[in-house]
XYZ file of C-alpha atoms in Angstrom:
618
model
C 8.065 79.966 14.509
C 8.043 79.695 18.146
C 10.726 80.737 20.473
C 11.241 78.177 23.185
C 14.035 76.560 25.048
C 15.445 73.236 23.929
C 13.748 71.452 26.957
C 10.473 73.322 26.525
C 10.339 72.319 22.878
C 11.058 68.681 23.766
C 8.285 68.442 26.302
C 5.942 70.228 23.831
C 6.990 67.670 21.077
C 6.392 64.764 23.409
C 3.052 65.723 24.401
C 1.956 65.859 20.814
C 3.279 62.384 19.801
C 0.462 59.449 19.614
C 0.378 55.644 18.677
C -2.260 54.023 16.824
C -3.134 50.324 16.451
C -6.386 48.835 15.156
C -7.978 52.358 15.192
C -7.252 53.129 18.796
C -4.970 56.101 19.491
C -3.226 57.005 22.781
C -0.284 59.185 23.920
C 3.327 57.869 23.194
C 4.598 59.574 26.185
C 1.962 59.907 28.681
C 3.987 61.079 31.808
C 7.404 61.946 32.798
C 9.347 60.585 36.068
C 12.038 62.761 37.308
C 14.764 63.480 39.955
C 16.074 66.935 39.459
C 19.648 68.138 40.216
C 21.848 70.752 38.465
C 21.931 68.746 35.147
C 18.138 69.138 34.482
C 16.564 71.176 37.148
C 16.796 74.356 35.257
C 16.117 72.698 31.755
C 13.673 69.796 31.737
C 12.553 70.570 35.202
C 11.395 73.942 34.186
C 10.078 72.998 31.075
C 7.764 70.409 32.949
C 6.459 73.141 35.359
C 5.906 75.424 32.299
C 3.724 72.842 30.557
C 2.576 70.841 33.652
C -1.021 70.787 31.932
C 0.374 69.107 28.891
C 2.928 66.436 30.550
C 2.113 64.833 33.859
C 5.055 64.419 36.189
C 5.754 61.672 38.590
C 8.522 62.220 41.474
C 10.879 59.436 41.922
C 13.372 58.341 44.719
C 15.784 56.255 42.674
C 16.773 56.798 38.960
C 16.746 53.020 38.465
C 13.454 52.400 39.861
C 11.909 55.197 37.793
C 12.966 53.266 34.687
C 11.335 50.351 36.299
C 8.074 52.111 36.805
C 8.213 53.198 33.398
C 8.703 49.660 31.896
C 5.903 48.257 34.162
C 3.575 50.901 32.666
C 4.706 50.194 29.217
C 4.259 46.511 29.419
C 0.777 46.765 30.961
C 0.016 49.094 28.268
C 1.132 46.453 25.665
C 3.946 48.942 24.598
C 1.525 51.368 23.100
C 2.112 54.023 25.676
C 5.252 54.669 27.522
C 6.760 57.080 30.002
C 10.011 59.365 29.922
C 12.447 59.564 32.776
C 14.961 62.515 33.255
C 17.763 62.722 35.486
C 20.735 65.037 36.455
C 24.151 64.347 35.213
C 26.738 62.156 36.729
C 25.412 59.397 39.081
C 21.834 60.120 38.248
C 22.625 59.298 34.721
C 24.589 56.316 35.292
C 21.963 55.027 37.492
C 19.745 54.636 34.441
C 21.848 51.771 33.049
C 20.281 48.748 34.771
C 16.895 49.859 33.953
C 17.881 50.754 30.452
C 19.444 47.322 29.973
C 15.971 45.640 31.277
C 14.043 47.597 28.952
C 16.046 46.553 25.951
C 16.306 43.149 26.950
C 12.358 42.653 27.260
C 11.754 44.819 24.081
C 9.848 47.606 26.141
C 9.898 51.301 25.488
C 11.256 53.962 27.789
C 12.510 57.246 26.903
C 15.460 58.425 28.952
C 16.382 62.062 29.277
C 19.669 62.177 31.208
C 21.429 65.571 32.059
C 24.852 65.824 30.443
C 27.740 67.902 30.863
C 28.345 71.489 29.220
C 28.345 71.324 25.464
C 30.018 74.648 25.290
C 32.685 73.977 28.108
C 32.740 77.150 29.802
C 34.485 75.326 32.606
C 36.301 72.014 32.206
C 35.670 69.795 34.152
C 32.379 70.723 35.813
C 30.880 68.937 38.756
C 30.468 65.093 38.342
C 31.903 65.413 34.915
C 34.280 62.332 33.990
C 37.448 63.444 32.277
C 38.523 61.137 29.456
C 42.087 62.394 28.374
C 41.851 60.717 24.570
C 38.353 61.912 23.856
C 36.840 65.200 24.679
C 33.404 64.286 23.699
C 32.875 61.392 25.945
C 30.773 61.431 29.132
C 29.309 59.020 31.609
C 26.230 59.126 29.604
C 28.023 56.980 26.819
C 27.468 53.916 29.294
C 23.998 53.911 27.974
C 24.873 53.489 24.323
C 25.049 49.595 24.435
C 21.902 49.292 26.331
C 19.846 51.588 24.252
C 18.075 50.956 21.132
C 18.619 54.724 19.920
C 21.178 57.207 21.530
C 21.914 60.711 20.544
C 23.482 63.604 22.453
C 21.925 67.088 21.550
C 24.751 69.246 21.411
C 22.783 72.091 19.319
C 19.445 73.121 19.665
C 18.449 72.430 16.060
C 19.771 68.849 16.463
C 16.431 68.044 18.501
C 14.348 67.921 15.594
C 15.792 64.813 13.787
C 16.767 63.259 17.164
C 13.422 63.696 18.700
C 11.578 62.214 15.519
C 14.279 59.312 15.377
C 13.359 58.637 19.215
C 9.638 58.547 18.714
C 9.879 56.199 15.666
C 12.065 53.692 17.396
C 9.848 53.794 20.647
C 6.733 53.095 18.465
C 8.268 50.220 16.367
C 7.548 46.879 17.680
C 10.789 45.473 16.327
C 13.209 48.078 17.246
C 11.618 49.288 20.603
C 13.424 49.346 23.694
C 15.382 52.073 25.820
C 15.824 55.452 23.866
C 18.452 57.904 25.185
C 18.527 61.414 24.448
C 21.482 62.960 26.383
C 20.843 66.528 27.083
C 23.657 68.879 27.989
C 22.756 71.095 30.815
C 23.496 74.213 28.826
C 21.797 73.346 25.697
C 18.465 72.435 27.467
C 18.198 76.033 28.515
C 19.249 77.558 25.246
C 16.345 79.183 23.165
C 15.778 78.720 19.510
C 13.107 79.540 16.926
C 11.252 76.191 16.204
C 8.988 75.558 13.229
C 5.494 75.134 14.137
C 5.256 71.844 12.229
C 7.340 70.530 15.038
C 4.752 70.553 17.544
C 1.909 69.467 15.444
C 0.028 66.139 16.538
C 1.893 63.256 14.945
C 0.652 59.588 15.000
C 2.907 56.708 14.684
C 1.108 53.680 13.443
C 2.234 50.533 15.135
C 2.329 48.085 12.182
C 0.813 44.624 11.899
C 2.793 43.121 9.154
C 1.294 40.036 7.537
C 3.343 36.945 6.810
C 4.969 36.451 3.426
C 3.012 34.142 1.282
C 6.109 31.546 0.614
C 7.091 31.603 4.276
C 3.406 30.752 5.096
C 2.991 27.923 2.660
C 6.380 26.429 4.248
C 4.994 26.924 7.867
C 1.743 25.154 6.889
C 3.446 22.304 5.226
C 5.529 21.851 8.327
C 2.399 21.723 10.512
C 0.613 19.466 8.385
C 3.371 16.843 8.213
C 3.789 17.018 12.227
C 2.658 14.232 14.505
C 3.595 15.654 17.777
C 3.718 19.497 17.638
C 4.002 21.981 20.313
C 3.327 25.677 20.538
C 5.627 27.886 22.729
C 3.812 31.142 23.436
C 6.212 33.909 24.450
C 5.723 37.527 25.101
C 5.117 38.717 21.789
C 1.462 37.004 21.778
C 0.569 39.531 24.398
C 2.211 42.544 23.019
C 0.280 41.991 19.660
C -2.921 41.149 21.706
C -3.001 37.872 19.947
C -4.475 35.707 22.711
C -7.765 34.977 20.791
C -5.778 34.070 17.606
C -3.768 31.727 19.640
C -6.690 30.287 21.311
C -8.535 29.726 17.800
C -5.394 28.365 16.210
C -4.789 25.841 19.224
C -8.084 24.624 19.403
C -8.807 24.012 15.631
C -5.315 22.492 15.225
C -5.506 20.591 18.711
C -1.952 21.537 19.613
C -0.988 21.956 23.280
C 0.326 25.494 24.142
C 3.346 25.714 26.529
C 4.327 29.307 27.798
C 7.562 31.031 28.529
C 7.715 33.359 31.627
C 6.728 36.470 29.360
C 3.777 34.326 27.503
C 2.307 32.700 30.835
C -1.446 33.595 30.597
C -1.528 33.991 26.901
C -4.173 31.139 27.607
C -5.870 30.785 30.913
C -4.555 28.001 32.932
C -7.921 26.024 32.684
C -8.103 26.034 28.916
C -7.772 22.510 27.555
C -4.741 23.271 25.431
C -2.650 25.232 27.966
C 0.107 22.840 29.462
C 1.765 25.393 31.683
C 5.312 26.767 31.861
C 8.036 25.483 29.594
C 11.855 24.917 30.270
C 13.833 24.922 33.456
C 11.130 26.427 35.546
C 8.543 24.549 33.539
C 5.946 21.936 34.235
C 6.483 18.060 33.822
C 3.525 18.292 31.414
C 5.287 20.821 29.068
C 8.606 19.574 29.230
C 7.725 15.959 28.378
C 5.840 17.172 25.390
C 8.815 19.267 24.407
C 11.007 16.316 24.718
C 9.016 14.130 22.394
C 7.944 16.890 19.988
C 8.781 16.767 16.091
C 7.681 20.253 15.561
C 7.957 23.355 17.804
C 5.995 26.503 16.940
C 7.322 29.374 18.567
C 5.030 32.465 18.694
C 6.675 35.536 19.869
C 9.512 34.061 21.958
C 13.386 34.800 21.961
C 14.184 31.219 23.092
C 16.259 31.848 26.355
C 18.187 29.311 27.831
C 15.439 28.861 30.559
C 13.064 28.060 27.836
C 15.397 25.526 26.087
C 16.815 24.130 29.215
C 20.113 25.265 27.940
C 19.512 23.527 24.749
C 18.812 20.155 26.079
C 14.965 20.165 26.166
C 13.963 19.603 22.578
C 15.043 16.303 20.904
C 17.258 15.620 17.930
C 15.750 15.906 14.761
C 13.124 18.418 15.796
C 12.050 21.202 13.661
C 11.140 24.644 14.244
C 8.476 27.181 12.741
C 9.002 30.722 14.368
C 6.368 33.239 14.156
C 7.921 36.329 15.252
C 7.697 40.119 14.190
C 11.386 40.213 14.345
C 13.248 38.392 11.666
C 16.342 38.204 14.150
C 14.053 36.077 16.625
C 12.263 34.180 13.846
C 15.491 32.555 12.526
C 16.629 31.283 15.658
C 17.343 27.380 16.082
C 17.467 26.936 12.386
C 13.813 27.638 12.158
C 11.522 27.961 9.146
C 10.857 31.821 9.945
C 7.417 33.203 9.569
C 8.012 36.904 10.132
C 4.915 38.769 10.876
C 2.580 40.149 13.930
C 1.662 37.465 16.085
C -1.953 37.869 15.518
C -1.682 38.271 11.839
C 0.507 35.258 11.542
C -1.776 32.950 13.724
C -4.953 34.165 11.790
C -3.308 33.275 8.525
C -1.998 29.817 9.703
C -5.471 29.000 11.094
C -7.142 29.802 7.738
C -4.404 28.107 5.539
C -4.598 24.729 7.681
C -8.413 24.986 7.003
C -9.417 22.608 9.884
C -6.322 20.293 9.710
C -5.334 19.140 13.104
C -3.411 16.472 14.944
C -4.944 13.546 16.792
C -7.117 14.335 19.722
C -5.248 15.520 22.865
C -3.107 13.191 24.671
C -1.662 15.421 27.381
C -4.898 15.714 29.536
C -3.883 13.089 32.090
C -0.333 14.492 32.489
C -1.965 17.973 32.822
C -4.231 16.691 35.514
C -1.535 15.083 37.337
C 0.363 18.418 37.411
C -2.535 20.304 38.779
C -2.484 17.541 41.763
C 1.061 18.352 42.319
C 0.236 22.017 42.589
C -2.604 21.246 44.927
C -0.058 19.234 47.134
C 2.298 22.204 47.044
C -0.428 24.651 48.011
C -1.970 22.410 50.629
C -2.208 23.674 54.290
C -1.933 20.850 56.598
C -1.677 23.182 59.628
C -3.290 26.573 59.877
C -1.159 27.627 63.005
C 2.371 26.759 61.222
C 4.615 29.233 59.687
C 3.636 29.280 55.843
C 6.063 27.813 53.065
C 6.713 29.901 50.083
C 4.330 27.935 47.947
C 1.507 27.980 50.551
C 1.947 31.900 50.099
C 1.022 31.505 46.632
C -1.698 29.027 47.297
C -3.449 31.346 49.595
C -3.150 34.050 46.955
C -4.719 31.465 44.480
C -7.719 31.250 46.495
C -8.149 35.096 46.726
C -7.466 36.526 43.309
C -9.755 36.823 40.267
C -8.702 37.734 36.698
C -8.517 41.411 37.717
C -5.313 40.807 40.079
C -2.073 41.610 38.651
C 1.051 39.607 40.176
C 4.636 41.209 39.609
C 7.821 39.395 40.284
C 11.425 39.096 38.801
C 14.053 37.401 40.795
C 14.983 34.943 43.384
C 12.988 31.592 43.731
C 9.595 32.957 43.162
C 9.798 33.097 39.373
C 10.261 29.288 39.189
C 7.592 28.638 41.556
C 5.207 31.003 39.989
C 6.131 29.657 36.585
C 5.383 25.964 37.662
C 2.438 26.512 39.789
C 0.684 29.847 39.310
C -2.733 29.478 37.810
C -3.095 32.485 35.397
C -6.835 33.608 35.170
C -6.238 36.461 32.520
C -3.794 37.350 30.122
C -2.155 40.123 31.907
C -2.335 38.815 35.409
C 1.125 37.263 35.307
C 3.933 39.875 35.131
C 7.238 38.126 35.741
C 10.035 40.110 34.305
C 12.572 37.283 33.375
C 14.497 38.682 30.557
C 16.771 40.411 32.862
C 15.544 39.066 36.200
C 16.296 42.485 38.123
C 16.299 42.272 41.524
C 14.336 45.378 42.740
C 12.100 45.667 39.913
C 8.877 44.666 41.595
C 7.972 47.458 43.623
C 8.500 50.336 41.278
C 7.068 48.251 38.358
C 3.906 47.726 40.599
C 3.678 51.535 40.830
C 3.830 51.821 36.815
C 1.329 49.068 36.511
C -1.135 50.719 38.797
C -0.841 53.683 36.820
C -1.709 51.953 33.585
C -4.447 49.813 35.139
C -6.154 52.007 37.867
C -8.550 50.274 40.065
C -7.200 46.652 39.854
C -5.294 45.002 42.659
C -1.618 45.039 42.076
C 0.604 42.660 43.985
C 4.370 42.969 44.233
C 6.047 39.739 45.503
C 9.329 40.039 46.997
C 11.821 38.332 48.846
C 13.949 39.745 51.439
C 17.021 40.046 49.145
C 15.006 41.856 46.576
C 13.228 44.217 48.948
C 16.529 45.375 50.332
C 17.745 45.953 46.905
C 15.210 48.741 46.007
C 12.535 49.737 48.630
C 12.632 53.294 48.278
C 9.682 53.713 45.575
C 7.256 52.816 48.506
C 7.482 56.632 49.375
C 6.342 57.262 45.753
C 3.364 54.890 46.106
C 2.258 56.655 49.352
C 2.807 60.166 47.477
C 0.869 59.132 44.628
C -1.777 57.235 46.768
C -1.531 53.992 44.813
C -2.885 51.207 46.736
C -0.188 48.509 45.633
C 0.144 45.407 47.768
C 3.431 44.384 48.640
C 4.140 40.864 49.976
C 7.530 40.567 51.636
C 8.743 36.891 52.176
C 11.464 36.860 54.817
C 13.787 33.846 54.494
C 16.886 35.712 55.757
C 19.165 35.555 52.791
C 19.385 34.787 49.098
C 17.701 31.687 49.185
C 17.316 30.974 45.500
C 21.127 31.579 44.736
C 21.782 29.724 47.974
C 20.008 26.392 46.546
C 22.085 27.162 43.214
C 25.269 27.430 45.041
C 24.495 24.116 47.078
C 23.786 22.399 43.432
C 27.002 23.712 41.796
C 29.415 23.051 44.848
C 29.455 26.399 46.377
C 28.054 25.121 49.638
C 25.597 28.306 49.994
C 28.793 30.423 51.042
C 27.994 34.122 51.342
C 23.721 33.777 50.593
C 22.654 33.744 54.103
C 22.073 36.981 56.242
C 23.975 35.954 59.283
C 26.997 37.326 61.344
C 30.402 36.634 59.813
C 32.761 34.454 61.951
C 36.506 34.924 61.954
C 37.108 31.829 59.612
C 34.834 33.344 56.806
C 31.767 31.324 57.717
C 28.291 33.074 58.127
C 26.832 31.435 61.195
C 24.546 32.153 64.174
C 21.009 33.270 64.149
C 19.547 35.743 61.477
C 20.524 39.183 61.463
C 18.197 41.400 63.513
C 16.749 43.265 60.480
C 13.006 44.244 60.720
C 11.801 44.700 57.083
C 8.147 45.351 58.203
C 9.408 48.197 60.202
C 11.197 49.459 57.417
C 8.169 49.367 55.241
C 6.141 51.184 57.825
C 8.913 53.749 58.313
C 8.513 54.567 54.473
C 4.694 55.318 54.961
C 3.130 52.004 54.161
C 0.327 50.295 56.184
C 1.891 47.055 57.491
C 0.287 43.513 58.285
C 2.474 41.148 60.074
C 1.565 37.403 59.699
C 3.151 34.761 61.624
C 0.906 31.786 60.804
C -1.052 30.535 57.742
C -4.143 31.640 59.505
C -2.834 35.242 59.967
C -1.506 35.273 56.283
C -5.085 34.326 54.995
C -6.703 37.084 56.783
C -3.734 39.671 55.942
C -3.861 38.879 52.309
C -7.753 39.478 52.137
C -7.264 42.806 54.205
C -4.532 43.796 51.680
C -6.631 43.084 48.692
C -9.524 45.248 49.972
C -7.040 48.239 51.102
C -7.439 51.615 49.452
C -3.973 52.583 50.416
C -0.423 51.082 49.744
C -0.377 47.879 52.136
C 2.303 45.517 52.973
C 1.960 42.022 54.057
C 4.951 40.558 55.952
C 5.441 36.970 56.657
C 8.587 34.710 57.543
C 8.368 31.592 55.560
C 9.418 28.102 56.183
C 11.946 26.357 54.129
C 10.622 23.808 51.522
C 12.686 20.738 53.016
C 10.769 20.732 56.148
C 7.246 21.124 54.728
C 6.187 20.280 51.008
C 7.116 23.054 48.687
C 7.457 23.459 44.803
C 8.303 20.515 42.538
C 11.804 20.439 41.687
C 13.292 21.654 38.415
C 11.869 19.596 35.494
C 14.672 20.397 33.040
C 18.125 21.220 33.274
C 20.019 24.922 33.384
C 23.710 25.286 32.351
C 25.605 26.965 35.189
C 29.282 25.979 34.674
C 30.876 24.038 37.668
C 34.482 24.469 38.807
C 36.425 21.979 36.516
C 38.980 21.217 39.242
C 38.541 21.535 43.047
C 39.589 20.052 46.208
C 36.033 20.222 48.205
C 33.981 17.079 47.633
C 30.782 19.156 47.031
C 32.448 20.732 44.006
C 33.889 17.438 42.624
C 30.394 15.928 42.942
C 28.677 18.864 41.191
C 31.408 18.811 38.450
C 30.394 15.159 37.723
C 26.698 15.884 37.737
C 27.519 18.868 35.350
C 29.291 16.747 32.879
C 26.383 14.096 32.724
C 23.988 16.671 31.807
C 26.000 18.827 29.432
C 26.257 15.648 26.976
C 22.632 16.216 26.300
C 23.076 19.564 24.789
C 22.169 19.773 20.969
C 22.693 22.310 18.219
C 19.335 22.918 16.156
C 20.561 23.795 12.663
């Protein structure tokens, strides 16, 4: 037996947990992020100090951002290694909710260790305690229940043993993983207990690669053999499984085009003959036209969000689906023939079972070439001394990066432009969080990615709206000496939602950063906000680029930099200079059914026209 506090025992336990897949072992929890307060400083904080040699610690500035950093690390680690995040009680704990939702929506592991109010209730209420008259056992941490894949509150020391084991099991499970929360009352954290030595022994959690059921595999093979116009939709599960080579082999031998979701982009490099780019509302004309004419869709590791299916308007009537997914929940979507298996194992089994059967020679080459020409047009720079457009920024990066570079984005208009245009050179280069599309994800996620991939250039691409949401982890990058590259695109407002507002009859109201007039309109010049100066004040090296020529030089400088560096540029709007191609497929955003303003009436007419194309795939 060993006498330790609950917090000390938890840190010792976490330091001894490992995952193993394909014979490769690594730490399940390789580090802990924390901001200390009265709910965790004397418990988890003291334990991390006690065992600093066993558990690396990273100091954060914002609790939500710490979760984003942990998620970025987990995604870059293919979900095989994760970080923990500890906070105080009250606002520190509730600040975890958005990050937890992002992790769970994206099926990415993160361990949350929020402090909680006293289990013994020596004084009631205590500072930051939520009083609930009808339930004495509720705290603000219960907000984390619906966004956690596992939740427990450790109100007795001995309860930690089953809870910690359950937490590790869920974190390592490729089907169940997401945010895991162990709420830790501050008095229990500091309480001593005699722990069995077995609790601290090294434990290895095998990350399973289930193979497909024979009957499901036979049915999937029959469907592929019968198809004349099949299309593969590659989702994030391809990358999580490390199934890129298996996907390439299957697509080549069966001669089937591969379209990708936001999470799946890069599963094949952009110049592979079978790759036809992004699919859905933000996809390419090549992929979307193939989807609209398909008779079989083979989904691999995808959740089929509304952006992928164009709100159920993309795929034709009568199309059938085969869904290869490690989660039965996803494999059965859209009335599919399910193939419940690990993506790599399932693709390998399909390839072997098809035994060389394939469709006719590729017919999409000309369409793909045409889209590449449209990309070249969007990237083109007719005037080196002009202010750059957003797509020209991407074009300049395109000429600069190699397969080593990693691009991170999550929100605004950039995900659409990137999904359509970006030429992914490696399977992990394209890191766009579009499950929760959380503004403020990019900078902290870049820190997590840089920790998981040391030595590789990591770019956080942010608009001004996203930057203003969550810039504080710049200080963490400076403190940790992580040479992330932050590119700030200043267009003086919520440009993406402004464009959507115009399309749905909202006339861009409330989306520009301008002074508010007495009549409620936003007019006049942009607000005198200097985001470059702000980034510099937080410790970054800042390069200002006023022209395309400046930007070209600044990006190259930033890539070579060994310190955290920001490139700041004001972008030209796409209606004055060539920008990205418009959306190739619809997205359902309901429009006011009755209104007096002409813009809303017109938008509703357009909405009613599109909605008739929606189909139920049963």
